[in-house]
Coordinates of C-alpha atoms in Angstrom, one line a residue:
M32 CA 81.4 -44.9 72.0
T33 CA 85.0 -44.1 71.1
D34 CA 86.4 -40.9 72.3
R35 CA 87.5 -38.9 69.3
I36 CA 90.2 -36.3 69.5
F37 CA 89.8 -33.5 66.9
P38 CA 92.4 -30.9 65.9
L39 CA 92.2 -27.6 67.7
S40 CA 90.0 -25.0 66.1
L41 CA 91.7 -22.0 64.6
S42 CA 90.5 -19.6 67.3
R43 CA 91.5 -22.1 70.0
R44 CA 95.0 -22.3 68.4
R45 CA 95.4 -18.5 68.3
L46 CA 94.3 -18.3 72.0
L47 CA 96.8 -21.0 73.0
T48 CA 99.6 -19.4 70.9
A49 CA 99.1 -16.0 72.6
T50 CA 98.8 -17.7 76.0
A51 CA 101.9 -19.8 75.4
A52 CA 104.2 -16.8 74.9
L53 CA 103.3 -15.4 78.3
A54 CA 103.2 -18.8 80.0
L55 CA 106.5 -20.0 78.7
A56 CA 108.2 -16.7 79.5
T57 CA 107.1 -17.3 83.1
L58 CA 108.3 -20.9 83.0
V59 CA 111.6 -19.9 81.5
G60 CA 112.2 -17.2 84.1
T61 CA 111.9 -19.8 86.9
A62 CA 114.5 -22.0 85.1
N63 CA 117.1 -19.3 84.7
F64 CA 117.3 -19.4 81.0
T65 CA 116.1 -17.4 78.0
P66 CA 115.2 -18.9 74.6
V67 CA 117.4 -17.7 71.8
H68 CA 115.6 -16.4 68.7
A69 CA 116.7 -17.4 65.3
E70 CA 118.5 -14.2 64.4
E71 CA 120.8 -14.7 67.4
S72 CA 122.1 -18.1 66.2
D73 CA 123.9 -19.5 63.1
A74 CA 124.8 -22.9 61.7
N75 CA 127.4 -23.4 64.4
G76 CA 125.7 -22.2 67.6
G77 CA 122.3 -21.5 69.0
D78 CA 120.2 -22.6 71.9
V79 CA 117.3 -25.1 71.8
T80 CA 114.3 -25.4 74.2
F81 CA 112.6 -28.8 74.2
L82 CA 109.3 -29.0 76.0
I83 CA 108.5 -32.4 77.4
D84 CA 105.5 -34.0 79.2
S85 CA 106.9 -35.8 82.3
L86 CA 110.0 -36.3 84.4
G87 CA 111.7 -39.5 85.6
D88 CA 111.7 -40.8 89.1
T89 CA 115.4 -40.8 89.7
W90 CA 118.7 -39.7 88.1
I91 CA 120.6 -42.7 89.3
P92 CA 122.2 -43.7 86.0
N93 CA 121.8 -47.5 86.5
N94 CA 118.0 -47.6 86.5
S95 CA 115.9 -50.4 85.1
A96 CA 113.1 -48.0 84.0
I97 CA 114.2 -45.0 82.0
S98 CA 111.6 -42.3 81.2
S99 CA 111.6 -40.4 78.0
F100 CA 112.9 -37.4 79.9
Q101 CA 115.9 -39.3 81.3
G102 CA 116.5 -41.0 78.0
H103 CA 116.9 -37.7 76.1
I104 CA 119.2 -36.3 78.8
W105 CA 121.4 -39.4 78.9
G106 CA 121.6 -39.5 75.2
H107 CA 123.4 -36.1 75.2
V108 CA 125.4 -36.4 78.4
T109 CA 126.8 -39.9 77.9
D110 CA 128.1 -42.2 75.1
K111 CA 127.6 -45.8 74.4
L112 CA 130.1 -48.5 73.3
L113 CA 128.2 -49.0 70.0
Y114 CA 125.6 -47.1 68.0
V115 CA 122.3 -48.7 66.9
D116 CA 120.3 -46.8 64.3
A117 CA 116.6 -46.8 63.7
E118 CA 116.8 -50.0 61.6
G119 CA 118.8 -51.9 64.1
K120 CA 122.1 -51.6 62.4
V121 CA 125.1 -51.8 64.8
S122 CA 128.2 -49.7 64.2
P123 CA 131.3 -48.5 66.1
W124 CA 131.3 -45.7 68.6
I125 CA 133.5 -45.9 71.7
A126 CA 134.3 -49.5 70.8
E127 CA 135.8 -49.0 67.3
R128 CA 135.9 -52.7 66.5
W129 CA 135.1 -56.1 68.2
E130 CA 135.4 -59.8 67.7
Q131 CA 133.6 -62.8 69.1
N132 CA 134.4 -66.5 69.4
D133 CA 132.6 -69.2 67.4
N134 CA 129.9 -69.9 70.0
A135 CA 129.3 -66.3 71.1
T136 CA 130.6 -66.8 74.7
E137 CA 133.6 -64.5 74.5
F138 CA 133.8 -61.0 73.0
T139 CA 136.8 -58.6 72.7
L140 CA 136.1 -54.9 72.5
H141 CA 138.8 -52.5 71.1
L142 CA 138.3 -48.9 72.4
K143 CA 139.0 -45.5 70.9
S144 CA 142.0 -43.8 72.5
G145 CA 141.8 -40.3 73.9
V146 CA 138.2 -40.5 75.2
T147 CA 137.6 -38.8 78.5
F148 CA 134.7 -38.3 80.9
S149 CA 133.8 -34.8 81.8
D150 CA 135.5 -35.1 85.2
G151 CA 138.8 -35.7 83.3
T152 CA 139.2 -39.4 83.9
P153 CA 139.9 -41.6 80.9
L154 CA 137.3 -43.8 79.3
D155 CA 139.6 -46.8 79.2
A156 CA 139.2 -50.5 79.6
A157 CA 139.0 -50.3 83.3
A158 CA 136.2 -47.8 83.1
V159 CA 134.3 -50.1 80.7
V160 CA 134.7 -53.1 83.0
A161 CA 133.3 -51.0 85.9
N162 CA 130.3 -50.1 83.8
L163 CA 129.7 -53.7 82.5
D164 CA 129.8 -55.0 86.1
I165 CA 127.2 -52.6 87.4
W166 CA 125.0 -53.0 84.3
Y167 CA 124.9 -56.7 85.2
A168 CA 124.6 -56.7 88.9
G169 CA 123.9 -53.2 90.1
R170 CA 124.2 -52.7 93.9
K171 CA 120.7 -53.6 94.9
N172 CA 121.4 -53.2 98.6
E173 CA 122.0 -49.5 97.9
G174 CA 119.1 -49.1 95.6
I175 CA 121.1 -49.2 92.3
N176 CA 119.5 -51.7 89.9
P177 CA 121.0 -53.8 87.2
I178 CA 119.9 -53.0 83.6
G179 CA 116.8 -55.1 82.9
L180 CA 117.8 -56.3 79.4
F181 CA 121.5 -56.7 80.1
P182 CA 122.4 -60.4 79.4
K183 CA 121.9 -62.5 82.6
T184 CA 124.5 -65.0 81.2
Y185 CA 127.3 -62.5 81.9
D186 CA 130.2 -64.0 83.8
H187 CA 132.9 -61.3 83.9
A188 CA 134.9 -58.7 82.0
E189 CA 138.6 -58.0 82.2
A190 CA 140.9 -55.2 81.0
V191 CA 143.5 -56.9 78.7
D192 CA 145.3 -53.5 78.3
A193 CA 144.2 -49.9 78.5
S194 CA 142.2 -50.1 75.2
T195 CA 141.1 -53.7 75.1
V196 CA 138.3 -55.4 77.1
K197 CA 137.5 -59.2 77.1
V198 CA 133.9 -60.1 78.1
V199 CA 133.0 -63.7 79.0
F200 CA 129.5 -65.2 79.2
K201 CA 128.4 -68.5 80.8
K202 CA 126.4 -69.4 77.7
P203 CA 126.1 -68.3 74.1
T204 CA 124.9 -64.6 74.1
L205 CA 124.5 -63.4 70.6
G206 CA 122.6 -60.4 71.7
F207 CA 125.4 -58.9 73.7
I208 CA 126.8 -56.6 71.0
P209 CA 123.5 -55.0 70.0
T210 CA 122.6 -54.5 73.7
L211 CA 125.6 -52.2 74.0
G212 CA 123.5 -49.7 72.0
Y213 CA 120.5 -50.0 74.3
H214 CA 119.3 -46.7 76.0
G215 CA 120.3 -48.1 79.4
S216 CA 123.8 -49.0 78.4
I217 CA 125.3 -45.6 79.1
L218 CA 129.0 -45.1 80.0
I219 CA 129.5 -43.3 83.3
S220 CA 132.7 -42.2 85.0
P221 CA 134.0 -44.8 87.6
K222 CA 134.1 -41.9 90.0
T223 CA 130.3 -41.4 89.6
L224 CA 129.7 -45.2 89.8
A225 CA 131.6 -45.4 93.1
Q226 CA 129.3 -42.8 94.7
P227 CA 126.4 -43.9 96.9
A228 CA 122.9 -43.8 95.3
S229 CA 122.0 -40.6 97.1
E230 CA 125.0 -38.8 95.4
Q231 CA 124.3 -40.5 92.0
A232 CA 120.7 -39.1 92.2
D233 CA 122.2 -35.6 92.0
L234 CA 122.5 -35.0 88.2
S235 CA 125.0 -32.3 88.7
K236 CA 127.4 -34.9 90.1
T237 CA 127.1 -37.3 87.2
S238 CA 130.0 -37.4 84.8
G239 CA 129.6 -38.9 81.3
S240 CA 131.7 -38.7 78.2
G241 CA 129.0 -37.3 75.9
P242 CA 128.9 -34.1 73.8
Y243 CA 127.1 -32.1 76.4
V244 CA 127.4 -31.6 80.2
V245 CA 124.8 -30.5 82.8
E246 CA 125.1 -26.7 83.4
A247 CA 122.0 -26.4 85.7
W248 CA 119.0 -28.5 86.7
K249 CA 116.0 -28.3 89.0
E250 CA 114.1 -31.4 90.1
G251 CA 110.7 -31.7 88.4
D252 CA 111.4 -28.6 86.3
F253 CA 114.2 -28.4 83.8
V254 CA 117.7 -29.5 82.8
K255 CA 120.0 -27.2 80.9
L256 CA 122.9 -28.8 79.0
V257 CA 125.9 -26.9 77.5
K258 CA 128.2 -28.4 74.8
R259 CA 131.5 -29.8 75.6
K260 CA 134.0 -28.1 73.3
D261 CA 136.7 -30.8 73.5
Y262 CA 134.4 -33.6 72.4
N263 CA 135.8 -35.5 69.4
W264 CA 134.5 -39.1 69.4
G265 CA 130.9 -39.1 68.1
P266 CA 129.6 -42.2 66.2
A267 CA 130.7 -42.1 62.6
A268 CA 127.2 -43.4 61.6
V269 CA 125.6 -40.0 62.2
G270 CA 128.1 -38.2 59.9
H271 CA 129.9 -36.1 62.6
T272 CA 132.5 -36.9 65.3
G273 CA 133.6 -33.5 66.6
P274 CA 131.9 -31.1 69.1
A275 CA 128.1 -30.5 68.8
F276 CA 127.0 -27.5 66.8
L277 CA 124.3 -26.2 69.1
D278 CA 125.5 -24.4 72.2
T279 CA 122.8 -25.4 74.7
L280 CA 119.9 -27.7 75.0
T281 CA 117.2 -27.0 77.7
Y282 CA 114.6 -29.7 78.5
K283 CA 111.6 -28.1 80.3
L284 CA 108.6 -29.7 81.8
V285 CA 105.3 -28.4 80.4
S286 CA 102.5 -30.9 81.2
E287 CA 99.8 -29.5 78.9
P288 CA 100.2 -30.9 75.3
S289 CA 98.4 -28.0 73.6
L290 CA 100.6 -25.5 75.5
R291 CA 103.8 -27.3 74.3
V292 CA 102.7 -27.2 70.7
A293 CA 101.5 -23.6 70.9
S294 CA 104.9 -22.6 72.3
V295 CA 106.6 -24.0 69.3
Q296 CA 104.1 -22.3 67.0
S297 CA 104.8 -18.9 68.7
D298 CA 108.6 -19.4 68.4
Q299 CA 108.9 -19.5 72.2
A300 CA 110.3 -23.1 72.1
D301 CA 111.9 -25.3 69.4
V302 CA 110.5 -28.8 70.1
A303 CA 107.2 -30.0 71.5
Y304 CA 107.1 -33.6 72.7
N305 CA 104.1 -35.9 72.3
A306 CA 101.5 -33.8 70.5
S307 CA 98.1 -35.4 69.8
P308 CA 98.2 -37.6 66.6
Q309 CA 95.2 -35.8 65.2
E310 CA 97.1 -32.5 65.2
L311 CA 100.0 -33.7 63.1
K312 CA 98.4 -33.2 59.7
S313 CA 97.6 -29.5 60.3
L314 CA 101.0 -28.9 61.9
K315 CA 102.7 -30.3 58.8
E316 CA 100.6 -28.0 56.7
E317 CA 101.7 -25.0 58.8
G318 CA 105.3 -25.9 58.0
F319 CA 106.4 -27.5 61.2
T320 CA 108.6 -30.6 61.2
V321 CA 106.8 -33.6 62.5
A322 CA 108.6 -36.9 63.4
T323 CA 107.0 -40.1 64.4
P324 CA 110.0 -42.6 64.7
R325 CA 109.3 -46.2 65.6
Y326 CA 111.5 -47.7 68.2
L327 CA 113.0 -51.2 68.0
G328 CA 110.9 -53.4 70.3
F329 CA 107.5 -54.9 70.7
V330 CA 104.5 -53.6 68.9
N331 CA 101.7 -52.1 71.1
G332 CA 99.4 -55.0 72.1
W333 CA 98.2 -57.3 74.8
A334 CA 100.0 -60.1 76.6
V335 CA 97.2 -62.6 77.4
N336 CA 96.9 -64.3 80.9
T337 CA 96.6 -68.0 80.0
K338 CA 95.8 -68.9 83.7
L339 CA 92.6 -66.8 83.7
A340 CA 89.4 -68.4 82.2
P341 CA 88.3 -68.2 79.5
Y342 CA 91.7 -67.2 78.1
D343 CA 93.1 -70.6 79.1
D344 CA 91.3 -71.8 76.0
V345 CA 93.3 -71.4 72.7
K346 CA 90.1 -71.0 70.6
V347 CA 89.0 -68.0 72.7
R348 CA 92.5 -66.5 72.3
Q349 CA 92.4 -67.2 68.6
A350 CA 89.0 -65.6 68.3
L351 CA 90.3 -62.5 70.1
Q352 CA 93.2 -62.4 67.6
A353 CA 90.8 -62.6 64.6
G354 CA 88.1 -60.2 66.0
I355 CA 90.2 -57.0 66.0
D356 CA 90.1 -54.7 62.9
R357 CA 93.5 -53.2 63.1
Q358 CA 93.1 -51.0 60.0
E359 CA 90.1 -49.3 61.6
I360 CA 92.3 -48.4 64.6
I361 CA 94.8 -46.6 62.4
D362 CA 92.0 -45.0 60.3
T363 CA 90.1 -43.8 63.4
V364 CA 92.5 -43.0 66.2
Y365 CA 95.8 -42.5 64.4
T366 CA 97.1 -41.2 61.1
P367 CA 99.0 -42.8 58.2
D368 CA 102.2 -42.2 60.2
W369 CA 101.2 -45.3 62.1
K370 CA 101.7 -48.8 60.6
L371 CA 99.8 -52.0 60.8
A372 CA 101.4 -54.7 63.1
T373 CA 102.8 -57.6 61.1
S374 CA 104.1 -59.5 64.1
F375 CA 104.4 -58.9 67.8
I376 CA 107.8 -57.4 67.0
Q377 CA 108.1 -54.0 65.2
S378 CA 108.9 -54.6 61.5
N379 CA 112.1 -52.5 61.7
V380 CA 113.7 -55.0 64.2
P381 CA 116.3 -57.3 62.6
G382 CA 114.8 -60.7 62.7
A383 CA 111.1 -59.6 62.6
T384 CA 109.1 -61.5 59.9
D385 CA 105.8 -60.7 58.3
H386 CA 102.8 -62.7 59.8
S387 CA 100.0 -60.4 58.6
D388 CA 98.0 -63.5 57.6
L389 CA 97.7 -64.4 61.3
L390 CA 96.5 -60.9 62.2
A391 CA 93.8 -60.4 59.4
Y392 CA 90.4 -59.2 60.6
N393 CA 88.0 -62.1 60.2
P394 CA 84.9 -61.8 62.4
E395 CA 83.3 -64.9 60.8
K396 CA 86.4 -67.0 61.9
A397 CA 86.1 -65.5 65.4
E398 CA 82.4 -66.4 65.7
K399 CA 83.1 -69.9 64.5
L400 CA 85.9 -70.4 67.0
L401 CA 83.7 -69.2 69.9
D402 CA 80.9 -71.5 68.7
E403 CA 83.3 -74.4 68.8
A404 CA 84.5 -73.4 72.2
G405 CA 80.9 -73.6 73.5
W406 CA 80.1 -69.9 73.8
V407 CA 76.5 -69.3 72.8
K408 CA 75.2 -65.8 71.8
G409 CA 72.2 -64.7 73.7
G410 CA 69.4 -62.3 72.8
D411 CA 71.4 -59.4 74.0
G412 CA 74.3 -60.3 71.7
I413 CA 76.5 -61.4 74.6
R414 CA 77.9 -64.9 74.5
T415 CA 77.6 -67.1 77.6
K416 CA 78.9 -70.5 78.7
D417 CA 77.9 -72.3 81.9
G418 CA 75.9 -69.3 82.9
K419 CA 78.9 -66.9 82.7
P420 CA 79.3 -64.1 80.1
L421 CA 82.3 -63.9 77.7
S422 CA 83.9 -61.0 79.4
L423 CA 87.1 -59.0 78.9
T424 CA 88.4 -56.2 81.2
L425 CA 90.9 -53.8 79.6
H426 CA 93.2 -51.6 81.6
S427 CA 94.2 -48.7 79.4
N428 CA 97.9 -47.9 79.5
P429 CA 98.4 -44.4 81.1
Y430 CA 101.8 -44.1 79.5
L431 CA 100.2 -44.0 76.0
A432 CA 97.8 -41.1 75.6
T433 CA 95.7 -42.8 72.9
S434 CA 95.4 -46.2 74.7
K435 CA 91.8 -45.6 76.0
S436 CA 90.6 -44.5 72.6
V437 CA 92.0 -47.6 71.1
D438 CA 90.5 -49.8 73.8
E439 CA 87.0 -48.2 73.2
L440 CA 87.2 -48.8 69.5
I441 CA 88.2 -52.5 70.0
A442 CA 85.4 -52.9 72.5
Q443 CA 83.0 -51.9 69.8
Q444 CA 84.5 -54.5 67.5
L445 CA 84.4 -57.3 70.0
V446 CA 80.8 -56.6 71.2
K447 CA 79.6 -57.4 67.7
I448 CA 81.2 -60.9 68.1
G449 CA 79.7 -61.5 71.5
W450 CA 82.1 -60.1 74.1
K451 CA 81.2 -58.0 77.1
V452 CA 84.0 -55.5 77.5
D453 CA 84.8 -53.3 80.4
I454 CA 87.5 -50.6 80.3
R455 CA 89.3 -49.3 83.4
A456 CA 91.7 -46.3 83.3
Y457 CA 94.1 -45.6 86.2
D458 CA 96.8 -43.0 86.7
V459 CA 100.4 -44.0 86.4
V460 CA 100.9 -44.8 90.1
T461 CA 97.6 -46.8 90.5
F462 CA 98.2 -48.7 87.2
G463 CA 101.7 -49.7 88.5
E464 CA 100.2 -51.0 91.7
K465 CA 97.1 -52.8 90.3
V466 CA 98.0 -54.0 86.8
K467 CA 100.7 -56.7 86.5
Y468 CA 101.5 -59.5 84.1
G469 CA 99.4 -62.6 85.0
G470 CA 97.5 -60.8 87.8
P471 CA 94.4 -62.6 89.1
A472 CA 92.0 -60.0 87.6
I473 CA 94.2 -59.1 84.6
P474 CA 93.2 -61.0 81.4
T475 CA 95.3 -58.9 79.2
Y476 CA 98.3 -56.6 79.9
E477 CA 99.0 -53.8 77.4
V478 CA 102.6 -53.9 76.4
T479 CA 104.9 -51.1 75.1
R480 CA 108.5 -52.1 75.4
S481 CA 111.7 -51.3 73.5
F482 CA 114.6 -53.7 73.1
I483 CA 117.6 -53.8 70.7
D484 CA 118.1 -57.4 69.9
A485 CA 115.3 -59.8 69.0
G486 CA 117.2 -62.7 70.8
T487 CA 116.2 -61.2 74.2
V488 CA 112.5 -61.6 73.4
A489 CA 112.0 -65.3 74.2
G490 CA 113.6 -64.9 77.6
I491 CA 111.2 -61.9 78.4
L492 CA 108.1 -63.9 77.4
T493 CA 108.9 -66.9 79.6
N494 CA 110.1 -67.4 83.1
A495 CA 113.7 -68.6 82.4
N496 CA 116.6 -66.6 83.9
N497 CA 114.1 -64.3 85.8
G498 CA 112.1 -63.6 82.7
E499 CA 108.9 -61.8 83.0
N500 CA 106.6 -64.8 82.1
W501 CA 104.2 -62.5 80.2
F502 CA 101.5 -65.1 79.4
A503 CA 101.6 -66.8 82.9
L504 CA 102.6 -70.1 81.3
D505 CA 105.3 -70.9 83.7
D506 CA 106.7 -74.1 82.3
R507 CA 103.5 -75.4 80.8
D508 CA 104.3 -74.8 77.1
Q509 CA 107.2 -77.1 76.2
K510 CA 107.3 -75.9 72.6
L511 CA 107.7 -72.2 73.6
N512 CA 110.4 -73.2 76.1
D513 CA 112.3 -75.2 73.5
L514 CA 112.2 -72.3 71.1
R515 CA 113.4 -70.0 73.9
D516 CA 116.4 -72.3 74.7
K517 CA 117.3 -72.8 71.0
I518 CA 117.2 -69.0 70.4
A519 CA 119.3 -68.4 73.5
G520 CA 121.9 -71.0 72.4
A521 CA 122.3 -69.9 68.8
G522 CA 125.8 -68.9 68.0
S523 CA 125.0 -67.0 64.8
T524 CA 122.3 -64.9 63.3
E525 CA 122.0 -67.4 60.4
A526 CA 121.1 -70.2 62.9
R527 CA 118.8 -67.9 65.0
S528 CA 116.7 -66.3 62.2
P529 CA 114.5 -69.3 61.4
L530 CA 114.0 -69.9 65.1
L531 CA 112.8 -66.3 65.6
D532 CA 110.4 -66.7 62.7
E533 CA 109.0 -69.9 64.2
L534 CA 108.6 -68.2 67.6
Q535 CA 106.7 -65.3 66.0
T536 CA 104.4 -67.7 64.2
Y537 CA 103.7 -69.8 67.3
V538 CA 103.1 -67.0 69.7
L539 CA 100.6 -65.3 67.3
D540 CA 98.9 -68.5 66.3
Q541 CA 98.4 -69.5 69.9
G542 CA 96.9 -66.1 70.7
Y543 CA 99.4 -65.4 73.5
F544 CA 100.1 -61.9 72.2
I545 CA 97.4 -59.8 70.6
P546 CA 99.0 -57.0 68.5
R547 CA 97.1 -53.7 68.1
T548 CA 99.5 -51.4 66.0
Q549 CA 103.1 -50.8 65.5
I550 CA 104.1 -48.4 68.3
V551 CA 104.9 -44.7 67.9
Q552 CA 105.6 -43.7 71.5
R553 CA 107.6 -40.6 70.9
I554 CA 106.1 -37.8 68.7
Y555 CA 108.2 -34.7 67.9
V556 CA 106.8 -31.3 66.6
Q557 CA 109.8 -29.1 65.7
S558 CA 110.5 -25.6 64.5
P559 CA 111.5 -25.5 60.8
K560 CA 114.6 -23.5 61.9
L561 CA 116.0 -26.6 63.6
K562 CA 117.5 -29.2 61.2
G563 CA 119.8 -32.3 61.3
E564 CA 118.5 -34.2 64.4
V565 CA 118.9 -38.0 64.4
Y566 CA 116.6 -40.6 65.8
N567 CA 118.3 -43.7 67.2
G568 CA 117.1 -47.3 67.6
V569 CA 114.9 -46.5 70.6
A570 CA 113.4 -43.4 68.9
Y571 CA 115.1 -40.8 71.0
A572 CA 116.0 -37.5 69.2
S573 CA 119.7 -36.6 69.3
Y574 CA 120.5 -33.0 68.7
Y575 CA 124.3 -33.6 68.6
T576 CA 124.3 -33.1 64.8
A577 CA 121.5 -30.5 64.7
T578 CA 121.8 -26.9 63.6
K579 CA 119.5 -23.9 64.1
S580 CA 119.1 -21.3 61.4
D581 CA 118.1 -17.6 61.5

């Protein structure tokens, strides 16, 4: 039976609210900060306390896996060359304009003048080249990784003059410009980049060019940021370029979701991260701001292991695609803030196209496909073939709180068609060790992944250029590989768009990717006193433009 998560009862809420005031006061005391109440702030000032659910593994800036905690900090301490909004639109930031050649192998970036890192060094062309080089190659022997989605076709960059950078690629790389707005593409002072990994892991020694700097931090506990008063180069797209309005931002670890929410309800904190979806309606009714931004990236769904029987059979994969009632998932586990998947790419990604017809719930079609594939339903309702049951083991994603509930609901749906479904839930560490794409006992791998440019998708799905080979196809599907190569070689969005549409149609029709819902991975519950935050293309909340009222 599906686990249902119901809103807290009123008495439970009152108890948590009362408890939160005492508990957060204790937490705050250990972090050496005090929340500022509304009457102590005005439109140009104030302090914000943001309660978050987990911390990252390392503060080394060049890190292939960035947690939500790290992403929020880097979004305020550092800048990017370009800004990408929630709809994937690219606009100037530190690079105020750019050009590319006809086949997208050479790009020229023109930088704003007068920009400096917090250590006083200029953010000039030489600094940008240093960042591009480490984004591409890292220093793996020192434990400093390249950025996973940075184009692997990168050849070199050179400083033409103090404010001009020329970037050269070995092959057409149309996705380079959007990738400069990805959450990993953060600009760090060359002095910081030159430090060994052990020094870079000390957040207090990291210098960015962003609107805030680190005032204090404690590993596994909190980070306090204070605004930089000389900042004057924010992205024009957010409607403000000067110093931030808020004086400080403090990110504090509180692992219990109900305590985070209760702390905002009791005015002890300003933002609670990742509340339960079932609480959102009542919180809105109480007057709190609730945000459920979608990031640019893949929808939440399964990458299917085509090497593992019976999922090496296209009819079985197609039956799995047709046997899931996606509307029931939203109606049962989520709220109307969540949207139906229309592809395996989020619908707000430029280049995503609507393939809802391939994702329609059709149990009769699923039963017919399984009959054709030789799977016979027994007296217990489970289908068998050659004496083996039609089985599916799901490994619930520990990074998504609702994953197990969704898995249990889908299991109910698939059992009616003839599947035998087992669900396994691991903690984050065990999941990382046991559950991998194409693993010998992993028929489906649950995916949640952001990206900025849809052109990177084909390379991720296959094994080209150290791609992740999501479906364990290797080089067995020539059509998929041809589409991958054509997309990678496209020199314009006009040439690439029909290829991306064909890729989406093919992957869904083959049952390689089984979408569940469009992903909302970051949920924000916020005090109504806090206004003006902005959510970027990877759904991180920026408080650079925010104000706090009395």
